[in-house]
Short mmCIF file of C-alpha atoms in Angstrom, two decimals:
data_model
loop_
_atom_site.label_atom_id
_atom_site.label_comp_id
_atom_site.label_asym_id
_atom_site.label_seq_id
_atom_site.Cartn_x
_atom_site.Cartn_y
_atom_site.Cartn_z
CA UNK A 1 148.22 -95.81 69.52
CA UNK A 2 147.06 -93.05 70.84
CA UNK A 3 146.24 -92.65 74.66
CA UNK A 4 143.48 -91.04 75.90
CA UNK A 5 143.81 -88.87 79.30
CA UNK A 6 141.08 -88.70 81.38
CA UNK A 7 140.72 -86.85 84.30
CA UNK A 8 137.57 -86.87 87.10
CA UNK A 9 135.70 -84.64 85.07
CA UNK A 10 136.54 -85.46 82.10
CA UNK A 11 134.60 -89.25 83.77
CA UNK A 12 132.07 -87.32 84.73
CA UNK A 13 131.58 -85.56 81.03
CA UNK A 14 131.55 -88.63 79.22
CA UNK A 15 128.27 -89.07 77.53
CA UNK A 16 126.12 -90.90 74.35
CA UNK A 17 125.38 -89.32 71.06
CA UNK A 18 123.88 -90.56 67.79
CA UNK A 19 124.84 -88.61 64.30
CA UNK A 20 122.67 -88.88 61.43
CA UNK A 21 125.26 -86.70 59.30
CA UNK A 22 128.71 -88.79 60.63
CA UNK A 23 126.82 -92.33 59.50
CA UNK A 24 126.48 -89.98 55.66
CA UNK A 25 129.86 -89.36 55.92
CA UNK A 26 130.53 -93.51 57.24
CA UNK A 27 128.69 -94.92 54.24
CA UNK A 28 129.45 -93.15 51.59
CA UNK A 29 133.06 -94.44 52.69
CA UNK A 30 131.54 -97.79 52.15
CA UNK A 31 130.01 -97.23 49.02
CA UNK A 32 133.62 -96.34 47.72
CA UNK A 33 135.33 -99.74 48.55
CA UNK A 34 135.91 -99.58 51.86
CA UNK A 35 134.17 -102.17 53.08
CA UNK A 36 136.18 -105.25 52.49
CA UNK A 37 134.29 -107.86 54.31
CA UNK A 38 130.54 -107.33 52.22
CA UNK A 39 129.51 -106.17 56.29
CA UNK A 40 126.77 -103.52 54.00
CA UNK A 41 126.59 -105.15 50.83
CA UNK A 42 123.33 -105.69 51.27
CA UNK A 43 122.48 -102.26 51.92
CA UNK A 44 125.35 -100.92 49.58
CA UNK A 45 123.93 -102.76 46.49
CA UNK A 46 120.37 -101.29 47.13
CA UNK A 47 121.82 -97.54 47.80
CA UNK A 48 124.19 -97.49 44.31
CA UNK A 49 120.96 -98.31 41.79
CA UNK A 50 118.73 -95.75 44.10
CA UNK A 51 121.92 -93.32 43.85
CA UNK A 52 122.10 -94.14 39.94
CA UNK A 53 118.45 -93.92 38.98
CA UNK A 54 118.01 -90.89 40.91
CA UNK A 55 121.14 -88.98 38.62
CA UNK A 56 121.80 -86.35 40.49
CA UNK A 57 125.03 -84.75 41.25
CA UNK A 58 126.91 -85.66 45.06
CA UNK A 59 130.05 -84.44 43.87
CA UNK A 60 130.26 -81.65 46.35
CA UNK A 61 129.40 -84.05 49.25
CA UNK A 62 131.38 -87.33 47.71
CA UNK A 63 134.90 -85.17 47.00
CA UNK A 64 135.26 -84.82 50.33
CA UNK A 65 135.23 -88.19 51.88
CA UNK A 66 138.14 -89.58 50.89
CA UNK A 67 139.07 -93.62 51.24
CA UNK A 68 142.18 -94.55 51.80
CA UNK A 69 145.01 -94.86 49.49
CA UNK A 70 148.89 -95.84 51.76
CA UNK A 71 149.82 -92.57 52.34
CA UNK A 72 150.32 -91.37 55.77
CA UNK A 73 147.05 -88.87 55.44
CA UNK A 74 145.03 -91.47 53.59
CA UNK A 75 141.10 -91.98 54.71
CA UNK A 76 141.19 -88.67 56.92
CA UNK A 77 138.04 -86.64 56.57
CA UNK A 78 137.51 -82.89 56.67
CA UNK A 79 136.45 -82.09 60.66
CA UNK A 80 134.03 -79.41 59.44
CA UNK A 81 131.47 -82.10 56.74
CA UNK A 82 130.67 -84.14 60.12
CA UNK A 83 131.35 -82.36 63.63
CA UNK A 84 130.14 -84.49 66.00
CA UNK A 85 127.40 -83.53 67.51
CA UNK A 86 126.62 -80.88 70.59
CA UNK A 87 123.41 -82.74 71.49
CA UNK A 88 122.16 -86.38 71.70
CA UNK A 89 120.23 -87.29 69.15
CA UNK A 90 120.19 -84.14 66.67
CA UNK A 91 118.10 -84.19 63.51
CA UNK A 92 119.78 -84.17 60.47
CA UNK A 93 118.41 -80.44 59.77
CA UNK A 94 120.31 -79.23 62.97
CA UNK A 95 123.48 -81.30 61.75
CA UNK A 96 122.88 -79.52 58.33
CA UNK A 97 122.45 -75.88 59.89
CA UNK A 98 126.83 -76.22 61.87
CA UNK A 99 127.68 -77.63 58.46
CA UNK A 100 126.02 -74.18 56.19
CA UNK A 101 127.13 -72.44 59.44
CA UNK A 102 131.10 -73.58 59.41
CA UNK A 103 133.64 -70.64 59.59
CA UNK A 104 136.29 -70.01 57.10
CA UNK A 105 138.95 -71.03 59.59
CA UNK A 106 137.81 -74.04 59.75
CA UNK A 107 137.28 -74.67 55.77
CA UNK A 108 141.16 -76.43 55.66
CA UNK A 109 142.05 -80.07 55.95
CA UNK A 110 144.98 -82.63 55.69
CA UNK A 111 142.90 -85.19 54.14
CA UNK A 112 143.25 -86.09 50.83
CA UNK A 113 140.56 -84.31 48.95
CA UNK A 114 140.36 -82.34 45.02
CA UNK A 115 142.55 -78.80 45.83
CA UNK A 116 139.79 -77.68 43.03
CA UNK A 117 136.89 -78.18 46.12
CA UNK A 118 139.22 -76.92 48.67
CA UNK A 119 139.56 -73.90 46.49
CA UNK A 120 136.17 -73.21 45.99
CA UNK A 121 135.01 -73.78 49.44
CA UNK A 122 137.09 -70.84 50.76
CA UNK A 123 136.24 -68.80 47.97
CA UNK A 124 132.89 -68.81 48.45
CA UNK A 125 132.03 -70.31 51.60
CA UNK A 126 128.56 -69.36 51.86
CA UNK A 127 127.28 -70.79 48.81
CA UNK A 128 129.47 -73.33 48.69
CA UNK A 129 128.41 -75.12 52.08
CA UNK A 130 125.10 -74.33 51.13
CA UNK A 131 125.39 -76.85 47.98
CA UNK A 132 127.68 -79.21 50.12
CA UNK A 133 124.29 -79.39 52.71
CA UNK A 134 121.95 -79.47 50.01
CA UNK A 135 124.04 -82.79 48.90
CA UNK A 136 123.90 -84.35 52.11
CA UNK A 137 120.08 -83.83 51.75
CA UNK A 138 119.91 -85.65 48.92
CA UNK A 139 122.31 -88.56 49.56
CA UNK A 140 120.04 -88.48 53.15
CA UNK A 141 117.12 -88.97 51.56
CA UNK A 142 118.22 -91.34 49.06
CA UNK A 143 120.49 -94.07 50.69
CA UNK A 144 119.66 -93.77 54.36
CA UNK A 145 115.92 -92.32 55.34
CA UNK A 146 114.96 -95.67 54.17
CA UNK A 147 117.21 -97.06 56.03
CA UNK A 148 117.11 -95.20 59.42
CA UNK A 149 114.67 -96.46 61.54
CA UNK A 150 116.72 -99.96 61.17
CA UNK A 151 120.21 -98.11 61.62
CA UNK A 152 118.80 -96.31 64.35
CA UNK A 153 117.17 -98.95 66.31
CA UNK A 154 120.52 -101.10 66.31
CA UNK A 155 122.31 -97.63 67.90
CA UNK A 156 120.02 -96.95 70.07
CA UNK A 157 120.31 -100.64 71.59
CA UNK A 158 124.06 -100.30 72.03
CA UNK A 159 123.59 -96.97 73.87
CA UNK A 160 121.33 -99.23 76.26
CA UNK A 161 123.93 -101.59 76.62
CA UNK A 162 126.82 -99.39 77.45
CA UNK A 163 124.82 -97.22 80.44
CA UNK A 164 123.58 -100.84 82.08
CA UNK A 165 127.32 -101.35 81.98
CA UNK A 166 128.39 -98.07 83.23
CA UNK A 167 125.93 -98.45 85.55
CA UNK A 168 127.32 -101.85 86.57
CA UNK A 169 130.84 -101.28 86.71
CA UNK A 170 131.53 -97.30 85.74
CA UNK A 171 133.95 -96.38 83.42
CA UNK A 172 136.29 -99.28 83.61
CA UNK A 173 133.20 -101.82 82.71
CA UNK A 174 131.97 -99.37 79.79
CA UNK A 175 135.01 -99.34 77.83
CA UNK A 176 135.98 -102.72 78.60
CA UNK A 177 134.15 -104.35 75.59
CA UNK A 178 133.89 -100.90 73.27
CA UNK A 179 135.70 -102.25 70.57
CA UNK A 180 139.06 -104.62 70.35
CA UNK A 181 141.14 -101.46 69.38
CA UNK A 182 140.32 -99.67 73.17
CA UNK A 183 141.58 -100.35 76.14
CA UNK A 184 141.26 -98.65 79.19
CA UNK A 185 144.40 -98.59 82.72
CA UNK A 186 145.06 -96.28 84.96
CA UNK A 187 142.53 -93.84 83.79
CA UNK A 188 143.75 -93.96 80.51
CA UNK A 189 141.73 -94.85 77.04
CA UNK A 190 144.43 -96.17 74.54
CA UNK A 191 143.61 -96.14 71.20
CA UNK A 192 144.58 -98.83 68.71
CA UNK A 193 145.94 -95.89 65.23
CA UNK A 194 147.88 -96.48 62.10
CA UNK A 195 149.64 -93.65 62.01
CA UNK A 196 148.73 -91.05 65.08
CA UNK A 197 150.40 -91.38 68.13
CA UNK A 198 151.20 -89.50 71.45
CA UNK A 199 148.75 -88.05 74.71
CA UNK A 200 145.96 -86.29 74.89
CA UNK A 201 144.48 -84.74 77.17
CA UNK A 202 140.97 -83.69 77.02
CA UNK A 203 141.13 -80.50 79.81
CA UNK A 204 137.92 -81.37 81.77
CA UNK A 205 135.79 -81.63 78.06
CA UNK A 206 134.70 -84.69 78.49
CA UNK A 207 134.32 -87.69 75.61
CA UNK A 208 131.83 -88.61 73.13
CA UNK A 209 130.62 -92.46 72.22
CA UNK A 210 128.99 -92.35 69.08
CA UNK A 211 127.82 -95.58 68.27
CA UNK A 212 128.41 -95.64 64.24
CA UNK A 213 126.81 -98.56 61.91
CA UNK A 214 129.32 -97.77 58.97
CA UNK A 215 132.97 -97.77 60.65
CA UNK A 216 133.84 -101.22 61.33
CA UNK A 217 136.52 -102.93 61.69
CA UNK A 218 137.11 -99.05 61.98
CA UNK A 219 137.51 -97.18 65.29
CA UNK A 220 137.11 -92.58 64.54
CA UNK A 221 138.40 -90.30 67.23
CA UNK A 222 138.03 -86.99 66.94
CA UNK A 223 140.11 -84.65 69.50
CA UNK A 224 140.99 -81.69 67.85
CA UNK A 225 139.97 -78.06 69.11
CA UNK A 226 137.11 -76.72 68.25
CA UNK A 227 135.52 -80.39 68.28
CA UNK A 228 134.27 -82.19 70.82
CA UNK A 229 137.01 -84.94 71.51
CA UNK A 230 134.81 -88.35 69.86
CA UNK A 231 134.92 -91.44 69.56
CA UNK A 232 132.86 -93.24 66.98
CA UNK A 233 132.93 -96.92 67.07
CA UNK A 234 130.68 -100.21 66.29
CA UNK A 235 127.63 -100.90 68.27
CA UNK A 236 127.57 -104.65 69.29
CA UNK A 237 125.64 -106.85 66.92
CA UNK A 238 125.86 -104.56 64.25
CA UNK A 239 126.53 -107.68 62.15
CA UNK A 240 122.96 -108.55 62.06
CA UNK A 241 121.61 -105.28 60.75
CA UNK A 242 121.21 -105.78 56.64
CA UNK A 243 120.41 -109.77 57.89
CA UNK A 244 116.72 -110.96 56.64
CA UNK A 245 114.21 -111.58 59.62
CA UNK A 246 111.53 -113.66 59.77
CA UNK A 247 108.25 -111.75 58.46
CA UNK A 248 105.24 -113.27 61.01
CA UNK A 249 102.51 -111.20 61.34
CA UNK A 250 101.16 -111.14 64.75
CA UNK A 251 97.63 -111.80 65.28
CA UNK A 252 97.64 -108.97 68.22
CA UNK A 253 98.46 -106.93 65.53
CA UNK A 254 96.55 -107.63 62.88
CA UNK A 255 94.13 -107.88 65.82
CA UNK A 256 94.80 -104.14 66.14
CA UNK A 257 95.14 -103.30 62.48
CA UNK A 258 93.43 -105.77 59.97
CA UNK A 259 95.15 -108.28 58.60
CA UNK A 260 96.41 -106.54 55.19
CA UNK A 261 97.58 -103.79 57.05
CA UNK A 262 99.66 -105.73 59.97
CA UNK A 263 101.28 -108.25 56.82
CA UNK A 264 102.29 -104.92 55.04
CA UNK A 265 104.16 -103.47 58.23
CA UNK A 266 105.73 -106.80 58.89
CA UNK A 267 106.82 -107.29 55.47
CA UNK A 268 109.00 -103.45 56.13
CA UNK A 269 111.96 -105.05 57.49
CA UNK A 270 113.54 -103.73 54.53
CA UNK A 271 112.33 -100.59 52.52
CA UNK A 272 109.96 -101.55 49.79
CA UNK A 273 107.55 -100.58 46.50
CA UNK A 274 104.22 -100.95 46.35
CA UNK A 275 104.66 -103.57 43.38
CA UNK A 276 107.38 -105.45 45.66
CA UNK A 277 104.67 -105.00 48.15
CA UNK A 278 101.98 -105.81 46.18
CA UNK A 279 104.14 -109.57 44.83
CA UNK A 280 105.28 -110.69 49.05
CA UNK A 281 102.11 -110.00 49.95
CA UNK A 282 99.19 -110.80 47.40
CA UNK A 283 97.34 -108.01 47.81
CA UNK A 284 96.72 -105.21 44.44
CA UNK A 285 98.96 -102.54 43.75
CA UNK A 286 95.41 -100.11 44.49
CA UNK A 287 94.87 -102.25 47.65
CA UNK A 288 98.96 -102.19 49.09
CA UNK A 289 98.91 -98.17 48.03
CA UNK A 290 95.41 -97.71 50.28
CA UNK A 291 97.06 -99.65 52.93
CA UNK A 292 100.39 -97.69 52.68
CA UNK A 293 98.48 -94.20 52.39
CA UNK A 294 96.98 -95.58 56.30
CA UNK A 295 99.83 -96.85 57.50
CA UNK A 296 101.93 -92.90 56.71
CA UNK A 297 99.08 -91.71 57.58
CA UNK A 298 99.13 -93.26 61.64
CA UNK A 299 103.37 -92.38 61.32
CA UNK A 300 104.01 -96.05 61.67
CA UNK A 301 105.17 -95.91 57.89
CA UNK A 302 107.76 -93.03 55.79
CA UNK A 303 108.16 -92.78 51.91
CA UNK A 304 110.85 -92.13 50.64
CA UNK A 305 111.51 -91.46 46.56
CA UNK A 306 114.90 -93.15 45.26
CA UNK A 307 114.90 -91.86 41.43
CA UNK A 308 111.19 -93.44 39.42
CA UNK A 309 110.56 -95.75 42.50
CA UNK A 310 108.74 -94.46 46.36
CA UNK A 311 109.97 -96.53 48.92
CA UNK A 312 107.54 -97.48 51.75
CA UNK A 313 109.66 -98.16 55.41
CA UNK A 314 108.56 -98.52 59.02
CA UNK A 315 109.44 -95.56 60.78
CA UNK A 316 110.74 -95.87 64.37
CA UNK A 317 106.70 -96.11 66.01
CA UNK A 318 106.57 -98.91 63.67
CA UNK A 319 109.16 -100.92 64.51
CA UNK A 320 108.34 -100.15 67.93
CA UNK A 321 104.47 -102.01 67.16
CA UNK A 322 106.10 -104.87 65.26
CA UNK A 323 108.21 -105.23 68.08
CA UNK A 324 105.59 -105.16 71.04
CA UNK A 325 103.36 -107.07 69.44
CA UNK A 326 105.75 -109.70 69.00
CA UNK A 327 106.86 -109.38 72.07
CA UNK A 328 104.32 -108.14 74.03
CA UNK A 329 105.78 -105.56 75.54
CA UNK A 330 107.37 -102.37 74.68
CA UNK A 331 110.99 -102.09 74.11
CA UNK A 332 112.48 -99.57 76.28
CA UNK A 333 113.56 -96.54 75.62
CA UNK A 334 117.25 -95.47 74.63
CA UNK A 335 118.83 -93.71 77.22
CA UNK A 336 120.62 -90.23 76.05
#
């Protein structure tokens, strides 16, 4: 059990952030088999196919994401691969810039990673960190970018809920239902941990709360300098993330976009290819391609290459348009 002592300044500086880079690392743990409950099986099956079809070498990244093996250090992740974000919603490019600029003094870890990989990083930090960042970027485009708008919607929804709890009842109310492994009592946050224990003081640095789609059922803490003190926890309703959603085309949306484009945008509850969308909607492949180009030009759809296939997905703007058309009002923006 870790006991995080929060002073008044720490409580005042408690804030939220979302980290695309951390989702990369946490999702790789899922691909390596830590998802025993099958929560992410739908995504993992698709991601494995896309990664296999691309035939790319991601070992500079995968080598640095160990999974639990039973030893005291198993499952630990090198801090330099996923430092906590310094802004509420950094882009992946911003976080990769931090990785590329990692000081050589921070290239060490107690995590169970291949010694040869760490030796290479220490021998030529600039080149190896560049390879690591390139591998992260490739993995992101293949495995996460097509699904990011859906993941981001879940994470932002959790932040909205948590911010409301903070407004209603302060820090005690905020932490009361953060996760069963986290409890609040007398100004101290108790976090269950398999091996670490003892008190930790934040010394006025505050606490960064990072909802993460791929960490369930665990909570990950970062409490060592020079990183920002952080808790990475599962968001509410994470179990619904990959559930199929009914694709009912809104007449209001069809009135604005046209029936065919509204149908395609509504069907994109998960990334899909032109061929798949043509089969599901009855439109010709040529027609689907033409409509997707228009939707992409408008910023409602994005395209991501996965091996020999191109997958189309709703952007955040596309998600908002579909939700607004179905409910009659736009969703509120998540507070930072």
